PDB file of C-alpha atoms in Angstrom:
ATOM      1  CA  MET A   1     -14.281 -61.719 -14.470  1.00  0.00           C
ATOM      2  CA  ALA A   2     -15.128 -65.686 -14.226  1.00  0.00           C
ATOM      3  CA  THR A   3     -13.964 -68.109 -11.881  1.00  0.00           C
ATOM      4  CA  PHE A   4     -13.285 -72.129 -12.349  1.00  0.00           C
ATOM      5  CA  PHE A   5     -16.990 -72.957 -11.411  1.00  0.00           C
ATOM      6  CA  GLY A   6     -18.526 -70.132 -13.759  1.00  0.00           C
ATOM      7  CA  GLU A   7     -19.328 -67.838 -11.227  1.00  0.00           C
ATOM      8  CA  VAL A   8     -18.854 -63.836 -12.508  1.00  0.00           C
ATOM      9  CA  LEU A   9     -17.570 -61.608  -9.835  1.00  0.00           C
ATOM     10  CA  SER A  10     -17.650 -57.822 -10.299  1.00  0.00           C
ATOM     11  CA  VAL A  11     -14.133 -56.563 -10.972  1.00  0.00           C
ATOM     12  CA  TYR A  12     -12.615 -54.240  -8.435  1.00  0.00           C
ATOM     13  CA  SER A  13      -9.774 -51.773  -8.905  1.00  0.00           C
ATOM     14  CA  ARG A  14      -8.168 -50.278  -6.128  1.00  0.00           C
ATOM     15  CA  ALA A  15      -6.783 -47.538  -8.403  1.00  0.00           C
ATOM     16  CA  VAL A  16     -10.325 -46.531  -9.520  1.00  0.00           C
ATOM     17  CA  GLU A  17     -11.201 -45.743  -6.291  1.00  0.00           C
ATOM     18  CA  GLU A  18      -8.281 -43.734  -5.597  1.00  0.00           C
ATOM     19  CA  GLU A  19      -8.603 -41.649  -8.775  1.00  0.00           C
ATOM     20  CA  ASP A  20     -12.093 -40.763  -7.549  1.00  0.00           C
ATOM     21  CA  GLU A  21     -10.957 -40.025  -4.058  1.00  0.00           C
ATOM     22  CA  ASP A  22      -8.432 -37.828  -6.093  1.00  0.00           C
ATOM     23  CA  ILE A  23     -10.848 -36.028  -7.984  1.00  0.00           C
ATOM     24  CA  VAL A  24     -12.982 -35.357  -4.758  1.00  0.00           C
ATOM     25  CA  GLU A  25     -10.232 -33.856  -2.876  1.00  0.00           C
ATOM     26  CA  ASN A  26      -8.809 -31.714  -6.236  1.00  0.00           C
ATOM     27  CA  GLU A  27     -12.570 -30.355  -6.218  1.00  0.00           C
ATOM     28  CA  GLU A  28     -12.306 -29.599  -2.833  1.00  0.00           C
ATOM     29  CA  ASP A  29      -8.876 -27.852  -2.982  1.00  0.00           C
ATOM     30  CA  GLU A  30      -9.997 -25.782  -6.143  1.00  0.00           C
ATOM     31  CA  GLU A  31     -12.905 -24.558  -4.104  1.00  0.00           C
ATOM     32  CA  ILE A  32     -10.841 -23.678  -1.319  1.00  0.00           C
ATOM     33  CA  ARG A  33      -8.207 -21.865  -3.619  1.00  0.00           C
ATOM     34  CA  ARG A  34     -11.508 -20.058  -5.089  1.00  0.00           C
ATOM     35  CA  GLU A  35     -12.440 -18.727  -1.637  1.00  0.00           C
ATOM     36  CA  LEU A  36      -9.048 -17.713  -0.576  1.00  0.00           C
ATOM     37  CA  GLU A  37      -8.783 -15.446  -3.788  1.00  0.00           C
ATOM     38  CA  LYS A  38     -12.124 -14.237  -3.349  1.00  0.00           C
ATOM     39  CA  LYS A  39     -10.981 -13.279   0.467  1.00  0.00           C
ATOM     40  CA  ARG A  40      -7.873 -11.542  -0.604  1.00  0.00           C
ATOM     41  CA  GLU A  41      -9.616  -9.465  -3.246  1.00  0.00           C
ATOM     42  CA  VAL A  42      -8.730  -5.781  -2.553  1.00  0.00           C
ATOM     43  CA  ASN A  43     -12.018  -3.894  -1.940  1.00  0.00           C
ATOM     44  CA  LEU A  44     -12.575   0.025  -2.338  1.00  0.00           C
ATOM     45  CA  LEU A  45     -15.485   1.227  -0.146  1.00  0.00           C
ATOM     46  CA  TRP A  46     -16.121   4.946  -1.326  1.00  0.00           C
ATOM     47  CA  SER A  47     -18.485   7.320   0.333  1.00  0.00           C
ATOM     48  CA  PRO A  48     -22.037   7.349  -1.329  1.00  0.00           C
ATOM     49  CA  GLU A  49     -21.210  10.633  -3.016  1.00  0.00           C
ATOM     50  CA  ILE A  50     -18.012   9.045  -4.852  1.00  0.00           C
ATOM     51  CA  LEU A  51     -19.668   5.696  -5.228  1.00  0.00           C
ATOM     52  CA  GLN A  52     -22.782   7.245  -7.062  1.00  0.00           C
ATOM     53  CA  SER A  53     -20.386   9.388  -9.276  1.00  0.00           C
ATOM     54  CA  LEU A  54     -18.148   6.204 -10.246  1.00  0.00           C
ATOM     55  CA  THR A  55     -21.102   4.091 -10.791  1.00  0.00           C
ATOM     56  CA  SER A  56     -22.443   6.555 -13.483  1.00  0.00           C
ATOM     57  CA  GLY A  57     -18.913   6.169 -15.410  1.00  0.00           C
ATOM     58  CA  ASN A  58     -17.255   9.150 -14.002  1.00  0.00           C
ATOM     59  CA  LYS A  59     -13.665   9.353 -12.615  1.00  0.00           C
ATOM     60  CA  LEU A  60     -12.426  11.467  -9.836  1.00  0.00           C
ATOM     61  CA  GLN A  61     -11.042  14.537 -11.204  1.00  0.00           C
ATOM     62  CA  CYS A  62      -7.760  14.783  -9.339  1.00  0.00           C
ATOM     63  CA  SER A  63      -4.689  16.854  -9.978  1.00  0.00           C
ATOM     64  CA  ASP A  64      -2.600  15.618  -7.132  1.00  0.00           C
ATOM     65  CA  PHE A  65      -2.548  12.033  -5.369  1.00  0.00           C
ATOM     66  CA  ILE A  66      -0.312  12.060  -2.161  1.00  0.00           C
ATOM     67  CA  LEU A  67       0.168   8.090  -1.138  1.00  0.00           C
ATOM     68  CA  ALA A  68       1.999   7.737   2.306  1.00  0.00           C
ATOM     69  CA  VAL A  69       2.758   3.997   3.231  1.00  0.00           C
ATOM     70  CA  GLY A  70       4.341   3.214   6.805  1.00  0.00           C
ATOM     71  CA  HIS A  71       3.554   4.381  10.069  1.00  0.00           C
ATOM     72  CA  ASN A  72       5.828   7.509   9.923  1.00  0.00           C
ATOM     73  CA  ALA A  73       4.811   8.597   6.157  1.00  0.00           C
ATOM     74  CA  ALA A  74       1.159   8.255   7.555  1.00  0.00           C
ATOM     75  CA  SER A  75       1.728   9.896  11.054  1.00  0.00           C
ATOM     76  CA  PHE A  76       3.452  12.500   9.079  1.00  0.00           C
ATOM     77  CA  LEU A  77       0.375  13.273   6.546  1.00  0.00           C
ATOM     78  CA  SER A  78      -1.867  13.011   9.727  1.00  0.00           C
ATOM     79  CA  ALA A  79      -0.077  15.551  11.868  1.00  0.00           C
ATOM     80  CA  TYR A  80       1.101  18.120   9.586  1.00  0.00           C
ATOM     81  CA  VAL A  81      -1.508  18.095   7.094  1.00  0.00           C
ATOM     82  CA  LEU A  82      -4.817  16.343   7.803  1.00  0.00           C
ATOM     83  CA  SER A  83      -4.806  17.917  11.612  1.00  0.00           C
ATOM     84  CA  SER A  84      -5.969  21.159   9.698  1.00  0.00           C
ATOM     85  CA  SER A  85      -9.825  19.654   9.843  1.00  0.00           C
ATOM     86  CA  ASN A  86      -9.787  20.790   5.914  1.00  0.00           C
ATOM     87  CA  TRP A  87     -10.307  16.843   4.881  1.00  0.00           C
ATOM     88  CA  ASP A  88     -12.951  14.592   4.851  1.00  0.00           C
ATOM     89  CA  ALA A  89     -12.453  10.644   4.841  1.00  0.00           C
ATOM     90  CA  VAL A  90     -14.079   9.684   1.391  1.00  0.00           C
ATOM     91  CA  GLY A  91     -13.337   6.089   1.286  1.00  0.00           C
ATOM     92  CA  ARG A  92     -10.733   3.092   2.289  1.00  0.00           C
ATOM     93  CA  ALA A  93      -9.503   0.034   1.074  1.00  0.00           C
ATOM     94  CA  SER A  94     -10.358  -3.304   2.718  1.00  0.00           C
ATOM     95  CA  VAL A  95      -7.372  -5.730   2.419  1.00  0.00           C
ATOM     96  CA  TRP A  96      -7.525  -9.435   4.075  1.00  0.00           C
ATOM     97  CA  ASN A  97      -3.992 -11.635   4.151  1.00  0.00           C
ATOM     98  CA  GLU A  98      -1.996 -13.211   6.311  1.00  0.00           C
ATOM     99  CA  ARG A  99      -0.867 -10.104   8.237  1.00  0.00           C
ATOM    100  CA  SER A 100      -3.924  -7.696   7.743  1.00  0.00           C
ATOM    101  CA  ARG A 101      -7.551  -8.593   8.618  1.00  0.00           C
ATOM    102  CA  ALA A 102     -10.138  -6.453   7.259  1.00  0.00           C
ATOM    103  CA  VAL A 103     -13.032  -5.912   9.984  1.00  0.00           C
ATOM    104  CA  ALA A 104     -16.758  -6.137   8.365  1.00  0.00           C
ATOM    105  CA  GLY A 105     -18.336  -2.611   9.389  1.00  0.00           C
ATOM    106  CA  GLN A 106     -14.948  -0.617  10.266  1.00  0.00           C
ATOM    107  CA  SER A 107     -15.167   2.741   9.727  1.00  0.00           C
ATOM    108  CA  SER A 108     -12.698   4.858   7.571  1.00  0.00           C
ATOM    109  CA  GLU A 109     -11.207   6.515  10.724  1.00  0.00           C
ATOM    110  CA  ASP A 110     -10.279   3.177  12.133  1.00  0.00           C
ATOM    111  CA  SER A 111      -8.948   1.674   8.786  1.00  0.00           C
ATOM    112  CA  ALA A 112      -5.681   0.888   7.874  1.00  0.00           C
ATOM    113  CA  CYS A 113      -5.985   2.439   4.623  1.00  0.00           C
ATOM    114  CA  VAL A 114      -8.084   5.436   4.249  1.00  0.00           C
ATOM    115  CA  PHE A 115      -8.703   7.979   1.548  1.00  0.00           C
ATOM    116  CA  TYR A 116      -8.989  11.849   2.305  1.00  0.00           C
ATOM    117  CA  ARG A 117     -10.310  14.695  -0.245  1.00  0.00           C
ATOM    118  CA  HIS A 118      -9.628  18.343   0.345  1.00  0.00           C
ATOM    119  CA  LYS A 119     -13.011  20.210   1.196  1.00  0.00           C
ATOM    120  CA  ASP A 120     -12.106  23.468  -0.651  1.00  0.00           C
ATOM    121  CA  ASN A 121      -9.702  21.489  -3.222  1.00  0.00           C
ATOM    122  CA  PRO A 122     -11.523  18.423  -3.988  1.00  0.00           C
ATOM    123  CA  SER A 123      -8.882  17.657  -6.686  1.00  0.00           C
ATOM    124  CA  VAL A 124      -6.455  16.606  -3.776  1.00  0.00           C
ATOM    125  CA  LEU A 125      -6.449  13.365  -2.793  1.00  0.00           C
ATOM    126  CA  ILE A 126      -4.619  11.646  -0.220  1.00  0.00           C
ATOM    127  CA  CYS A 127      -4.176   7.993   1.003  1.00  0.00           C
ATOM    128  CA  ARG A 128      -2.655   6.663   4.573  1.00  0.00           C
ATOM    129  CA  VAL A 129      -1.590   3.001   4.217  1.00  0.00           C
ATOM    130  CA  THR A 130      -0.105   1.611   7.704  1.00  0.00           C
ATOM    131  CA  CYS A 131      -1.637  -2.497   6.986  1.00  0.00           C
ATOM    132  CA  TYR A 132       0.434  -5.008   5.443  1.00  0.00           C
ATOM    133  CA  ILE A 133      -0.246  -5.481   1.663  1.00  0.00           C
ATOM    134  CA  ALA A 134       0.610  -9.134   0.109  1.00  0.00           C
ATOM    135  CA  GLU A 135       2.622  -9.163  -2.931  1.00  0.00           C
ATOM    136  CA  ASP A 136      -0.253 -10.589  -4.680  1.00  0.00           C
ATOM    137  CA  GLN A 137      -2.437  -7.824  -3.963  1.00  0.00           C
ATOM    138  CA  LEU A 138      -0.048  -5.218  -4.784  1.00  0.00           C
ATOM    139  CA  PHE A 139      -1.256  -4.956  -8.401  1.00  0.00           C
ATOM    140  CA  GLN A 140      -4.669  -5.288  -7.416  1.00  0.00           C
ATOM    141  CA  TRP A 141      -4.485  -2.321  -5.025  1.00  0.00           C
ATOM    142  CA  ALA A 142      -2.842   0.065  -7.954  1.00  0.00           C
ATOM    143  CA  GLU A 143      -5.115  -1.286 -10.807  1.00  0.00           C
ATOM    144  CA  LYS A 144      -8.292  -0.576  -8.583  1.00  0.00           C
ATOM    145  CA  VAL A 145      -7.347   3.005  -7.096  1.00  0.00           C
ATOM    146  CA  PHE A 146      -6.028   4.130 -10.412  1.00  0.00           C
ATOM    147  CA  ASP A 147      -8.868   3.167 -12.202  1.00  0.00           C
ATOM    148  CA  CYS A 148     -11.325   5.361 -10.139  1.00  0.00           C
ATOM    149  CA  VAL A 149      -9.004   8.324 -11.136  1.00  0.00           C
ATOM    150  CA  GLN A 150      -8.677  10.652 -14.062  1.00  0.00           C
ATOM    151  CA  HIS A 151      -5.023  10.191 -15.460  1.00  0.00           C
ATOM    152  CA  ARG A 152      -5.009  13.411 -17.579  1.00  0.00           C
ATOM    153  CA  GLY A 153      -2.899  15.833 -15.651  1.00  0.00           C
ATOM    154  CA  LEU A 154      -2.416  13.854 -12.421  1.00  0.00           C
ATOM    155  CA  ASN A 155       0.638  14.254 -10.448  1.00  0.00           C
ATOM    156  CA  VAL A 156       1.416  11.248  -7.968  1.00  0.00           C
ATOM    157  CA  THR A 157       3.627  11.568  -4.888  1.00  0.00           C
ATOM    158  CA  VAL A 158       4.504   8.689  -2.768  1.00  0.00           C
ATOM    159  CA  LEU A 159       5.930   8.750   0.910  1.00  0.00           C
ATOM    160  CA  SER A 160       7.680   5.191   2.041  1.00  0.00           C
ATOM    161  CA  ASP A 161       9.316   4.263   5.036  1.00  0.00           C
ATOM    162  CA  SER A 162      12.241   2.025   4.987  1.00  0.00           C
ATOM    163  CA  SER A 163      14.685   0.759   7.335  1.00  0.00           C
ATOM    164  CA  VAL A 164      18.342   2.312   6.993  1.00  0.00           C
ATOM    165  CA  ALA A 165      19.654  -1.251   7.372  1.00  0.00           C
ATOM    166  CA  ASP A 166      18.268  -1.988   3.794  1.00  0.00           C
ATOM    167  CA  TYR A 167      20.391   1.034   2.638  1.00  0.00           C
ATOM    168  CA  LYS A 168      23.382  -0.493   0.800  1.00  0.00           C
ATOM    169  CA  THR A 169      25.986   1.968   0.209  1.00  0.00           C
ATOM    170  CA  GLU A 170      30.151   1.490  -0.052  1.00  0.00           C
ATOM    171  CA  ASN A 171      30.543   4.188   2.600  1.00  0.00           C
ATOM    172  CA  TYR A 172      30.307   3.726   6.348  1.00  0.00           C
ATOM    173  CA  LEU A 173      26.940   4.938   7.353  1.00  0.00           C
ATOM    174  CA  SER A 174      26.623   6.147  11.225  1.00  0.00           C
ATOM    175  CA  SER A 175      23.796   6.430  12.952  1.00  0.00           C
ATOM    176  CA  SER A 176      23.833  10.562  12.735  1.00  0.00           C
ATOM    177  CA  SER A 177      23.033   9.942   8.942  1.00  0.00           C
ATOM    178  CA  ALA A 178      19.963   9.097   9.358  1.00  0.00           C
ATOM    179  CA  PRO A 179      16.985   9.588   8.556  1.00  0.00           C
ATOM    180  CA  PHE A 180      17.472  10.805   4.860  1.00  0.00           C
ATOM    181  CA  LEU A 181      15.542  10.687   1.791  1.00  0.00           C
ATOM    182  CA  ARG A 182      15.958   9.153  -1.641  1.00  0.00           C
ATOM    183  CA  SER A 183      14.107   9.459  -4.710  1.00  0.00           C
ATOM    184  CA  LEU A 184      12.873   7.587  -7.663  1.00  0.00           C
ATOM    185  CA  HIS A 185      10.415   8.818 -10.434  1.00  0.00           C
ATOM    186  CA  THR A 186       8.841   7.973 -13.697  1.00  0.00           C
ATOM    187  CA  THR A 187       9.636   9.283 -16.928  1.00  0.00           C
ATOM    188  CA  ALA A 188       6.927  11.364 -17.198  1.00  0.00           C
ATOM    189  CA  PHE A 189       7.955  13.434 -14.016  1.00  0.00           C
ATOM    190  CA  SER A 190       9.478  16.642 -15.223  1.00  0.00           C
ATOM    191  CA  ASP A 191       9.804  18.401 -12.041  1.00  0.00           C
ATOM    192  CA  GLN A 192      12.855  18.685  -9.889  1.00  0.00           C
ATOM    193  CA  PRO A 193      12.833  16.216  -6.789  1.00  0.00           C
ATOM    194  CA  VAL A 194      13.993  17.495  -3.570  1.00  0.00           C
ATOM    195  CA  CYS A 195      16.223  15.196  -2.815  1.00  0.00           C
ATOM    196  CA  GLN A 196      18.937  13.048  -4.716  1.00  0.00           C
ATOM    197  CA  SER A 197      17.962   9.792  -6.607  1.00  0.00           C
ATOM    198  CA  LEU A 198      17.978   6.324  -4.917  1.00  0.00           C
ATOM    199  CA  GLU A 199      21.562   4.685  -5.849  1.00  0.00           C
ATOM    200  CA  GLN A 200      21.925   1.392  -7.245  1.00  0.00           C
ATOM    201  CA  PRO A 201      21.659  -1.495  -6.271  1.00  0.00           C
ATOM    202  CA  ASN A 202      19.168   0.034  -3.981  1.00  0.00           C
ATOM    203  CA  ILE A 203      15.432  -0.726  -4.874  1.00  0.00           C
ATOM    204  CA  VAL A 204      11.823   0.283  -4.072  1.00  0.00           C
ATOM    205  CA  THR A 205       9.699  -2.534  -3.149  1.00  0.00           C
ATOM    206  CA  GLY A 206       5.886  -3.550  -1.807  1.00  0.00           C
ATOM    207  CA  LEU A 207       3.180  -0.856  -2.239  1.00  0.00           C
ATOM    208  CA  PRO A 208       5.207   2.235  -3.559  1.00  0.00           C
ATOM    209  CA  ALA A 209       6.916   0.073  -6.219  1.00  0.00           C
ATOM    210  CA  ALA A 210       3.710  -1.091  -7.372  1.00  0.00           C
ATOM    211  CA  VAL A 211       2.414   2.118  -7.709  1.00  0.00           C
ATOM    212  CA  LEU A 212       5.432   3.694  -9.419  1.00  0.00           C
ATOM    213  CA  ASN A 213       5.313   0.700 -11.971  1.00  0.00           C
ATOM    214  CA  HIS A 214       1.729   1.386 -12.671  1.00  0.00           C
ATOM    215  CA  CYS A 215       2.336   5.165 -13.255  1.00  0.00           C
ATOM    216  CA  GLN A 216       5.257   4.224 -15.435  1.00  0.00           C
ATOM    217  CA  VAL A 217       3.145   2.011 -17.767  1.00  0.00           C
ATOM    218  CA  HIS A 218       0.434   4.436 -17.814  1.00  0.00           C
ATOM    219  CA  CYS A 219       2.846   7.585 -18.528  1.00  0.00           C
ATOM    220  CA  ILE A 220       1.585   9.362 -15.223  1.00  0.00           C
ATOM    221  CA  ALA A 221       4.105  11.608 -13.285  1.00  0.00           C
ATOM    222  CA  ALA A 222       4.986  10.223 -10.190  1.00  0.00           C
ATOM    223  CA  ALA A 223       7.709  10.307  -7.767  1.00  0.00           C
ATOM    224  CA  VAL A 224       8.672   8.143  -5.053  1.00  0.00           C
ATOM    225  CA  TYR A 225      10.342   9.705  -1.964  1.00  0.00           C
ATOM    226  CA  GLN A 226      11.801   6.750   0.542  1.00  0.00           C
ATOM    227  CA  CYS A 227      12.842   7.574   3.958  1.00  0.00           C
ATOM    228  CA  TYR A 228      15.825   5.583   5.587  1.00  0.00           C
ATOM    229  CA  SER A 229      15.548   5.736   9.267  1.00  0.00           C
ATOM    230  CA  ASP A 230      17.092   3.795  12.063  1.00  0.00           C
ATOM    231  CA  VAL A 231      14.212   4.133  14.624  1.00  0.00           C
ATOM    232  CA  ILE A 232      11.382   1.397  14.879  1.00  0.00           C
ATOM    233  CA  GLY A 233       7.974   3.051  15.317  1.00  0.00           C
ATOM    234  CA  PRO A 234       6.414   6.676  14.489  1.00  0.00           C
ATOM    235  CA  ASP A 235       9.190   9.356  15.265  1.00  0.00           C
ATOM    236  CA  SER A 236       8.969  12.942  15.019  1.00  0.00           C
ATOM    237  CA  VAL A 237      12.559  13.392  13.472  1.00  0.00           C
ATOM    238  CA  THR A 238      11.551  10.591  10.848  1.00  0.00           C
ATOM    239  CA  MET A 239       8.306  12.203  10.193  1.00  0.00           C
ATOM    240  CA  GLU A 240      10.084  15.874   9.769  1.00  0.00           C
ATOM    241  CA  THR A 241      12.244  14.507   7.030  1.00  0.00           C
ATOM    242  CA  TYR A 242       9.079  14.272   4.589  1.00  0.00           C
ATOM    243  CA  THR A 243       8.453  18.128   5.137  1.00  0.00           C
ATOM    244  CA  PRO A 244      10.516  19.307   2.026  1.00  0.00           C
ATOM    245  CA  VAL A 245       8.393  16.881  -0.141  1.00  0.00           C
ATOM    246  CA  LEU A 246       4.862  18.695   0.798  1.00  0.00           C
ATOM    247  CA  THR A 247       6.197  22.074   1.413  1.00  0.00           C
ATOM    248  CA  LYS A 248       7.258  21.803  -2.567  1.00  0.00           C
ATOM    249  CA  LEU A 249       3.479  20.708  -2.819  1.00  0.00           C
ATOM    250  CA  GLY A 250       2.437  24.045  -0.959  1.00  0.00           C
ATOM    251  CA  LYS A 251       0.341  25.195  -4.169  1.00  0.00           C
ATOM    252  CA  VAL A 252      -2.037  22.513  -3.521  1.00  0.00           C
ATOM    253  CA  MET A 253      -2.203  21.900   0.254  1.00  0.00           C
ATOM    254  CA  GLN A 254      -1.323  23.966   3.304  1.00  0.00           C
ATOM    255  CA  LEU A 255       1.029  22.265   5.916  1.00  0.00           C
ATOM    256  CA  VAL A 256       0.043  22.501   9.685  1.00  0.00           C
ATOM    257  CA  GLN A 257       3.716  23.743  10.348  1.00  0.00           C
ATOM    258  CA  PRO A 258       4.762  23.118  13.053  1.00  0.00           C
ATOM    259  CA  PRO A 259       2.143  21.045  14.671  1.00  0.00           C
ATOM    260  CA  SER A 260       1.275  21.114  18.144  1.00  0.00           C
ATOM    261  CA  THR A 261       2.762  18.814  20.796  1.00  0.00           C
ATOM    262  CA  ASP A 262      -0.623  17.632  21.600  1.00  0.00           C
ATOM    263  CA  VAL A 263      -1.063  16.939  18.089  1.00  0.00           C
ATOM    264  CA  LEU A 264       2.395  14.668  17.594  1.00  0.00           C
ATOM    265  CA  SER A 265       1.791  12.811  20.956  1.00  0.00           C
ATOM    266  CA  LYS A 266      -1.026  11.128  19.416  1.00  0.00           C
ATOM    267  CA  PHE A 267       1.251   9.787  16.500  1.00  0.00           C
ATOM    268  CA  VAL A 268       4.722   9.484  18.493  1.00  0.00           C
ATOM    269  CA  ARG A 269       4.678   6.359  20.426  1.00  0.00           C
ATOM    270  CA  SER A 270       7.581   6.831  22.556  1.00  0.00           C
ATOM    271  CA  THR A 271      10.424   9.490  22.819  1.00  0.00           C
ATOM    272  CA  ASP A 272      13.042   6.605  23.682  1.00  0.00           C
ATOM    273  CA  ILE A 273      15.162   6.118  20.131  1.00  0.00           C
ATOM    274  CA  GLN A 274      15.464   2.675  19.311  1.00  0.00           C
ATOM    275  CA  SER A 275      18.312   2.369  16.623  1.00  0.00           C
ATOM    276  CA  ASN A 276      19.004  -0.352  14.364  1.00  0.00           C
ATOM    277  CA  LEU A 277      22.449   0.586  13.728  1.00  0.00           C
ATOM    278  CA  TYR A 278      25.462  -0.117  15.974  1.00  0.00           C
ATOM    279  CA  ILE A 279      28.208   2.494  16.342  1.00  0.00           C
TER     280      ILE A 279
END
């Protein structure tokens, strides 16, 4: 730009400076977004034996996969199945999100998402999940876990906790009605469920829904058993509600029934009932 006296001045534009600042900020935002995405990835950490097998291109030979989601479902497996000492912890899933914090170096026993395999019947795999898995991590979890498992001949059973306050019905529901089971299964599931089907407009959400959807897409026989309870936290009565499900699976596992008082006390926080229903 030239002045009246012929002096040449450099052209300055504030818009150009702001555009440069926006580019820098966008690059920083993109870097932060990539770091968060990487941090929120679901990581599976297997035992050396299984890891070596998976690395060699093999899949876990699994006939039955039992997944427990929620404190009552997970505590039921711990008290009624895993307390028999016939199970080995063979892996865990590491999850980081706004409500769950994965801890580096955490052992399988201390993790909130642990995989167990039967010592005498390695084709039976169990997973206990008591941590929160965010919506953007559900597909990851299902995809990564089932990618490690042989699909042929696989049967999936999901035990899921839910509040009776979320159960929709036209009829009056008293506190004495809970806890109770409802089921939902894939079209490949040919067995007879141990309870009645989940009525509309009730739905299954979270990890059970993600697993059921994955199994439906890949033609895997799967059933979700959702327990509606009016008690907050692990409760022995709610835990017992799951018994018919695994009793039917007696051919692949042995239930510890009934568990000793000492075993149950490890998983039941309190004997005081805290109801979510008003009578």
